[in-house]
XYZ file of C-alpha atoms in Angstrom:
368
model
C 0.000 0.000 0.000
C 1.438 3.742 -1.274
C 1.148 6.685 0.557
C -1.134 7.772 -1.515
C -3.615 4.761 -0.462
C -3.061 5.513 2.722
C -2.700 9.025 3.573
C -2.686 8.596 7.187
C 0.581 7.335 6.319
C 2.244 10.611 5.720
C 1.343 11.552 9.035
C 4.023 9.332 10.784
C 6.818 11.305 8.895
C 6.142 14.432 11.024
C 6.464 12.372 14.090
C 9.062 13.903 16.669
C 9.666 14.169 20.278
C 8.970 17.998 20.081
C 5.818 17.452 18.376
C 4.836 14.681 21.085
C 5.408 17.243 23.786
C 3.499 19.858 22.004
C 0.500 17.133 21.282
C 0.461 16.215 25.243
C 0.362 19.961 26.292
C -2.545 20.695 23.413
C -4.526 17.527 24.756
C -4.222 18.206 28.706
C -5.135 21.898 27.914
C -8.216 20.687 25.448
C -9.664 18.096 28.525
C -8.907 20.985 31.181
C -10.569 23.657 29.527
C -14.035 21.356 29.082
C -13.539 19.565 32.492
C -13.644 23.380 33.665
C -16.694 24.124 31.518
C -18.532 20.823 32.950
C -17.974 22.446 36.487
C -19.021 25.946 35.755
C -20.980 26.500 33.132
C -24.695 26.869 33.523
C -27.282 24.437 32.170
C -29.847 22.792 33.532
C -30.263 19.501 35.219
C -31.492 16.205 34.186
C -32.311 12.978 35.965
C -30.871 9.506 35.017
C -32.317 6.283 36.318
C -31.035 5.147 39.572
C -27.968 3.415 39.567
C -27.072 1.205 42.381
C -29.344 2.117 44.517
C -28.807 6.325 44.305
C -30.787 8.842 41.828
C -28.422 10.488 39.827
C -28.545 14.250 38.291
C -26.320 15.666 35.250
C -25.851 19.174 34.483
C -26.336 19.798 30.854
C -23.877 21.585 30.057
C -22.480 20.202 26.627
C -24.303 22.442 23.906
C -22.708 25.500 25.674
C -19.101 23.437 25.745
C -19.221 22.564 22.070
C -20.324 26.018 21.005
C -17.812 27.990 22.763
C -15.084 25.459 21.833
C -16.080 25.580 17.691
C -16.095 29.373 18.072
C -12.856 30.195 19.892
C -11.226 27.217 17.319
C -13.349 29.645 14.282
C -12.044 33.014 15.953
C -8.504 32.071 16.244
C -8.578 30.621 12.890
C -10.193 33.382 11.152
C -7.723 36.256 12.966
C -4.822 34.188 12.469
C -4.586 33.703 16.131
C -4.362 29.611 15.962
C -4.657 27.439 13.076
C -6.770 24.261 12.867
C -4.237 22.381 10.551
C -1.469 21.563 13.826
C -4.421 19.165 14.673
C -3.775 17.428 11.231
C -0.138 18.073 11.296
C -0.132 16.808 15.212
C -2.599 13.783 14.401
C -0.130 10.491 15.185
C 1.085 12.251 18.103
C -1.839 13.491 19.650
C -3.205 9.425 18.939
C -0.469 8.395 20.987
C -0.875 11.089 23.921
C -4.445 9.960 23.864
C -3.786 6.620 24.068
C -1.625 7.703 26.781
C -3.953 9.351 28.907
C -6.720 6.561 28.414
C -4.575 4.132 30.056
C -3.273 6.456 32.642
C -6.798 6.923 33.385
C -8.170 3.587 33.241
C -5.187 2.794 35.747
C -6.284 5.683 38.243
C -9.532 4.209 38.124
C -8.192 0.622 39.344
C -6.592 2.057 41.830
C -10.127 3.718 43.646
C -11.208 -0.136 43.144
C -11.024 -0.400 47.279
C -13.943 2.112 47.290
C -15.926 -0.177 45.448
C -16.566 -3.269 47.349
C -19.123 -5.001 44.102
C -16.367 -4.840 41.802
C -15.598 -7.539 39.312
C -13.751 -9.772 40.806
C -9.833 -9.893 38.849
C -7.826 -7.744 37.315
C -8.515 -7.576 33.596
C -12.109 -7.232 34.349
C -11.569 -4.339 36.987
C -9.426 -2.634 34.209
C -10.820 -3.496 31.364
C -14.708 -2.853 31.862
C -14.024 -0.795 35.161
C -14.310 -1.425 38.504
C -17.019 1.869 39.207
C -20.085 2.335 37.778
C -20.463 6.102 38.073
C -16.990 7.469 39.200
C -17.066 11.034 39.529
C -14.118 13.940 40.017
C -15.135 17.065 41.753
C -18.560 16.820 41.428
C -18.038 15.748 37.544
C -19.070 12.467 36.404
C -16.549 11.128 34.089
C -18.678 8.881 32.554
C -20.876 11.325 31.275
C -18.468 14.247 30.623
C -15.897 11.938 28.391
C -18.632 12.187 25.571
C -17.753 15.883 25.086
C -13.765 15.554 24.518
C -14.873 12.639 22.313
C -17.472 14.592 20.144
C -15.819 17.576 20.353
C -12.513 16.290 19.386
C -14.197 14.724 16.608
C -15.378 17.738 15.275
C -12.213 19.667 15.622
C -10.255 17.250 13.865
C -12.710 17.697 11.000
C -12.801 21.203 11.008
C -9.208 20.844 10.629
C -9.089 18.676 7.428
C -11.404 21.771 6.022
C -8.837 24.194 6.746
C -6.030 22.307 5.535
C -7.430 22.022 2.291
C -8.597 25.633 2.025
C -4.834 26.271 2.908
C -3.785 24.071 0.376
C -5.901 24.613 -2.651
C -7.595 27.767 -1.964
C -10.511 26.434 -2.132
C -13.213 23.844 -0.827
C -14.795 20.883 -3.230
C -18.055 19.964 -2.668
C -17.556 17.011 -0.930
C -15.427 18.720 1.968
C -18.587 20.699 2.438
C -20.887 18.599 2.271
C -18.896 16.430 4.840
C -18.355 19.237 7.445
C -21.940 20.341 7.143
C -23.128 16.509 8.210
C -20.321 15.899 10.539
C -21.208 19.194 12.410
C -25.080 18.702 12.610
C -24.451 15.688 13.601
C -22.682 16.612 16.626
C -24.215 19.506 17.340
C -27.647 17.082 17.488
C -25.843 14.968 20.011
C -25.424 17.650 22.497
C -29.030 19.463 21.528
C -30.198 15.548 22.956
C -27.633 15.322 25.999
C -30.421 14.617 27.839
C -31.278 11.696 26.432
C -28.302 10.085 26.816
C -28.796 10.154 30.863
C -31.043 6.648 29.546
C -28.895 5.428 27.562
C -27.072 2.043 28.759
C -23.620 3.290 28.112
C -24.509 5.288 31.483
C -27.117 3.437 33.116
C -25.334 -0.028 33.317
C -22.148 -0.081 31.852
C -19.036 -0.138 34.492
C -16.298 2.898 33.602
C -13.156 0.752 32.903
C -10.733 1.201 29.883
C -13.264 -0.179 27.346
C -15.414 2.905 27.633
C -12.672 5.244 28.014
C -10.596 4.070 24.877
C -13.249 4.420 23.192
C -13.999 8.109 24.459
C -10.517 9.375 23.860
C -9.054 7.401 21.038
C -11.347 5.620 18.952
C -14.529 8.456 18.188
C -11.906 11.039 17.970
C -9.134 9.618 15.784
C -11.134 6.585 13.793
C -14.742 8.212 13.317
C -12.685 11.449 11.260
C -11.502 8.794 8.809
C -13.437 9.804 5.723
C -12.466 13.187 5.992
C -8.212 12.265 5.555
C -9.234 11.361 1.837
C -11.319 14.436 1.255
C -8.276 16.688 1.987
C -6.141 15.838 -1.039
C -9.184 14.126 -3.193
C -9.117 14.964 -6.510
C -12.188 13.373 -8.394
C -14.740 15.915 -7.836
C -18.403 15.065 -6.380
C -20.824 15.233 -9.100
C -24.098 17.220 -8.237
C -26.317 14.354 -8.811
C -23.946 12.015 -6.403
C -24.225 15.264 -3.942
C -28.034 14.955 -3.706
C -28.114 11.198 -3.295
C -25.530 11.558 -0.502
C -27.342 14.253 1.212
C -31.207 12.369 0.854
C -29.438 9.376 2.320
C -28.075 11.204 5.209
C -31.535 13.133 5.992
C -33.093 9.721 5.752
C -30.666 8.203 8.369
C -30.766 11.472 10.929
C -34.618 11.374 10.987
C -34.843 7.598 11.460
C -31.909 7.370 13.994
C -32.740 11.136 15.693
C -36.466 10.191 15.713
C -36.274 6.880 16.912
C -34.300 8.038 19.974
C -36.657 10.973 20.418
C -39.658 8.834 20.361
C -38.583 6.297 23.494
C -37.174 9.100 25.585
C -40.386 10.908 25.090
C -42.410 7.650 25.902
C -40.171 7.103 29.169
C -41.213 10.512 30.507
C -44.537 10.353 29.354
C -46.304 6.951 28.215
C -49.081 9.267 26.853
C -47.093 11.049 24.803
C -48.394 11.830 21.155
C -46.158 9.928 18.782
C -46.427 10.774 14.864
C -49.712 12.675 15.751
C -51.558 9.683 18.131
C -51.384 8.617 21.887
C -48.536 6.216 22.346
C -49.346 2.647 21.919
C -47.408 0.195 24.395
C -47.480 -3.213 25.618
C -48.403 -3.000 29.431
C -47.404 0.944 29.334
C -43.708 -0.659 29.264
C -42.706 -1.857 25.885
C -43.467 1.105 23.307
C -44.531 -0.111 19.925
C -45.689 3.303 18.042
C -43.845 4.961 15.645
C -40.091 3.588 14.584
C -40.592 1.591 17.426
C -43.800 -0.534 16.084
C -41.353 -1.034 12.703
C -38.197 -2.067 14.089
C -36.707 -3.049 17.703
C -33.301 -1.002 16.746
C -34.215 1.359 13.625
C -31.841 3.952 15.686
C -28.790 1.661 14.830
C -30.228 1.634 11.174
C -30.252 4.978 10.929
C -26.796 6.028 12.229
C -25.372 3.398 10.305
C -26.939 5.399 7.236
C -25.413 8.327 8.837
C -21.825 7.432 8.421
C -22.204 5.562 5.560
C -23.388 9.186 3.737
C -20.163 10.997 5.504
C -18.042 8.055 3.747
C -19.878 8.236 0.443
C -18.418 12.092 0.199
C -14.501 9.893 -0.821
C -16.085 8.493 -3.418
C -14.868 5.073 -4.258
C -11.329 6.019 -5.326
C -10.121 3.803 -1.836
C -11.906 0.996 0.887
C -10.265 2.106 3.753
C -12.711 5.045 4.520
C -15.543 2.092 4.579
C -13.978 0.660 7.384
C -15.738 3.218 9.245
C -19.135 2.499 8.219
C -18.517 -1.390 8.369
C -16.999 -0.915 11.819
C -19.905 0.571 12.595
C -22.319 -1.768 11.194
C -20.627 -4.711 12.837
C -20.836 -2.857 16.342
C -24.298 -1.709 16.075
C -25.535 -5.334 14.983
C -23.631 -7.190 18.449
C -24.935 -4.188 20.668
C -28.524 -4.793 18.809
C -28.172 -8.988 19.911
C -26.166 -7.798 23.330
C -29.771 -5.388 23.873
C -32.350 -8.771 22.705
C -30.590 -10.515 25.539
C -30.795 -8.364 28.182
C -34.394 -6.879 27.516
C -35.480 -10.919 27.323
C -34.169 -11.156 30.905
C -35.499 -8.062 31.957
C -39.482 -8.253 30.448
C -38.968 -12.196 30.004
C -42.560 -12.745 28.469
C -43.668 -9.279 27.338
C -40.547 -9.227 25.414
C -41.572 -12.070 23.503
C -45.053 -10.608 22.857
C -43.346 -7.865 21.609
C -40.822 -9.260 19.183
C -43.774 -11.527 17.738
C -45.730 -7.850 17.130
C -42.472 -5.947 16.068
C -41.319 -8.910 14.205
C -38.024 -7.263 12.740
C -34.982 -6.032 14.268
C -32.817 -3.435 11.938
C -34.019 -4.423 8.704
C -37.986 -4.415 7.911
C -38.719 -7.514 6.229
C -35.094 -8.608 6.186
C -33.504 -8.543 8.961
């Protein structure tokens, strides 16, 4: 494989100890800043389900985190203050300072392990899938504030790829654009809905170990930007009527995935709720089967997967390594879609097989 298959590759030539140092002081400023902003900015408060035993409250705080950080980064770009591209230039070393810090975290957890006397018993499951359920710094709770470096690094590091082609070329193509205006609505969506995530089962059940936080750090921020390394130097341009097919595809797959999510937090608060214009329908007001959710059991993982398959359809076809993302993502989605049939069959044992006999399909109407 060339360079020029791989462009990531050129990224290891700029590799130095000076550019390591400068990587570790841009990432421990970047996590300081919004660990800071999850303390004091003001938003308003949300309840999450209990979890072991204790209600649990988030301040919701993200939008305002996000917005401030995408205008300093435009600011400093536009008055030549900062510029966006040392995040491209700084990529392999700023990987391995993050994959740095997510083990040096992971290990800090392990060590509070005495405070948590129902920890998994061993090592590599202490370490691995964490040894607290809900640790928390300062009144922070990590779990719930590592989705904003995550997302926000993600969308830095794509704003960057923008700006390095402007610098470049002089110029944008069509499919940088149309990738920066997805990738950027789609974040900004995730922290308009930061509430719902306090139901999510990231939060609610899953223990805080280095599984979670690898994938916080390293793998959203550096693996999720990977169509947007081709669309930097790509030199096929996007035709018009590709464009629109890209752009229907990704409306399709942020209503169905947005709107499925929408629907079944609005049916937790309120099984009454109107859904697509009617009363909710449920199965013993505790299995919701209106809307997406009478269609499909996990039409939400359909429609991100459509998501990130239209932000990789913006390379083209010139190279299969931006489809990893998408088939990554397809291949995740479809385990955590069998993990959730297992553990909402021990939870509702027979309602849940009344419901998949009504809602007969599971990602795929009449396929799958």
């Amino acid at each position: 494989m060339t360079e020029s298959d791989f462009p990531l590759a050129a990224a290891w030539s700029g590799l130095s100890g000076g550019a390591v140092l400068e990587a570790a002081g841009m990432l421990s400023l970047f996590v300081g800043l919004l660990f800071l902003g999850s303390m004091y900015l003001p938003g308003p408060r949300a309840s999450g389900p209990g979890l072991e035993g204790e209600s649990r409250s988030y301040k919701l705080n993200g939008l305002a985190s996000f917005l401030i950080a995408m205008t300093a980064a435009g600011l400093a770009q536009v008055f030549g203050w900062f510029s966006l591209s040392v995040l491209h230039t700084h990529f392999v070393a700023l990987f391995l300072m993050a994959n740095g810090f997510a083990f040096a975290m992971s290990g800090w957890l392990y060590a509070r392990r005495a405070r948590t006397p129902d920890a998994p018993e061993g090592f590599w499951r202490q370490f691995f899938f964490g040894a607290e359920l809900d640790p928390a710094l300062l009144g922070v709770d990590l779990k719930f504030f590592s989705y904003r470096p995550s997302l926000i690094g993600l969308a830095l590091f794509n704003a960057s790829f923008a700006v390095v082609q402007y610098e470049t070329y002089g110029r944008l193509s069509l499919a940088m654009v149309l990738y920066q205006i997805f990738t950027f609505v789609y974040v900004l969506n995730y922290f308009q809905f930061e509430y719902g995530m306090t139901h999510t089962w990231d939060l609610v059940s899953e223990r805080f170990g280095w599984m979670l936080i690898w994938g916080d750090y390293v793998l959203v921020p550096f693996f999720y930007c990977l169509p947007g390394w081709w669309l930097v130097h790509a030199s096929e341009p996007l035709h018009p009527t590709w464009a629109a097919a890209i752009v229907l595809l990704f409306g399709f797959g942020f209503w169905l995935f947005r709107g499925a999510n929408e629907q079944k937090h609005r049916f937790k608060r309120n099984p009454e709720a109107p859904i697509w214009g009617k009363p909710a329908r449920s199965l013993d007001g505790r299995l919701l089967i209106s809307g997406f959710w009478g269609i499909g059991r996990h039409l939400n993982y359909t429609g991100e997967i459509c998501i990130y398959l239209a932000f990789t359809l913006t390379t083209g076809f010139t190279s299969w390594v931006p489809y990893l993302l998408p088939a990554w993502l397809a291949g995740l989605l479809g385990h955590r879609s069998r993990r959730d049939e297992r553990r909402c069959r021990a939870k509702y044992g027979e309602l849940w097989g009344r419901y998949t006999r009504r809602v007969r399909f599971a990602m795929l109407p009449f396929i799958y």
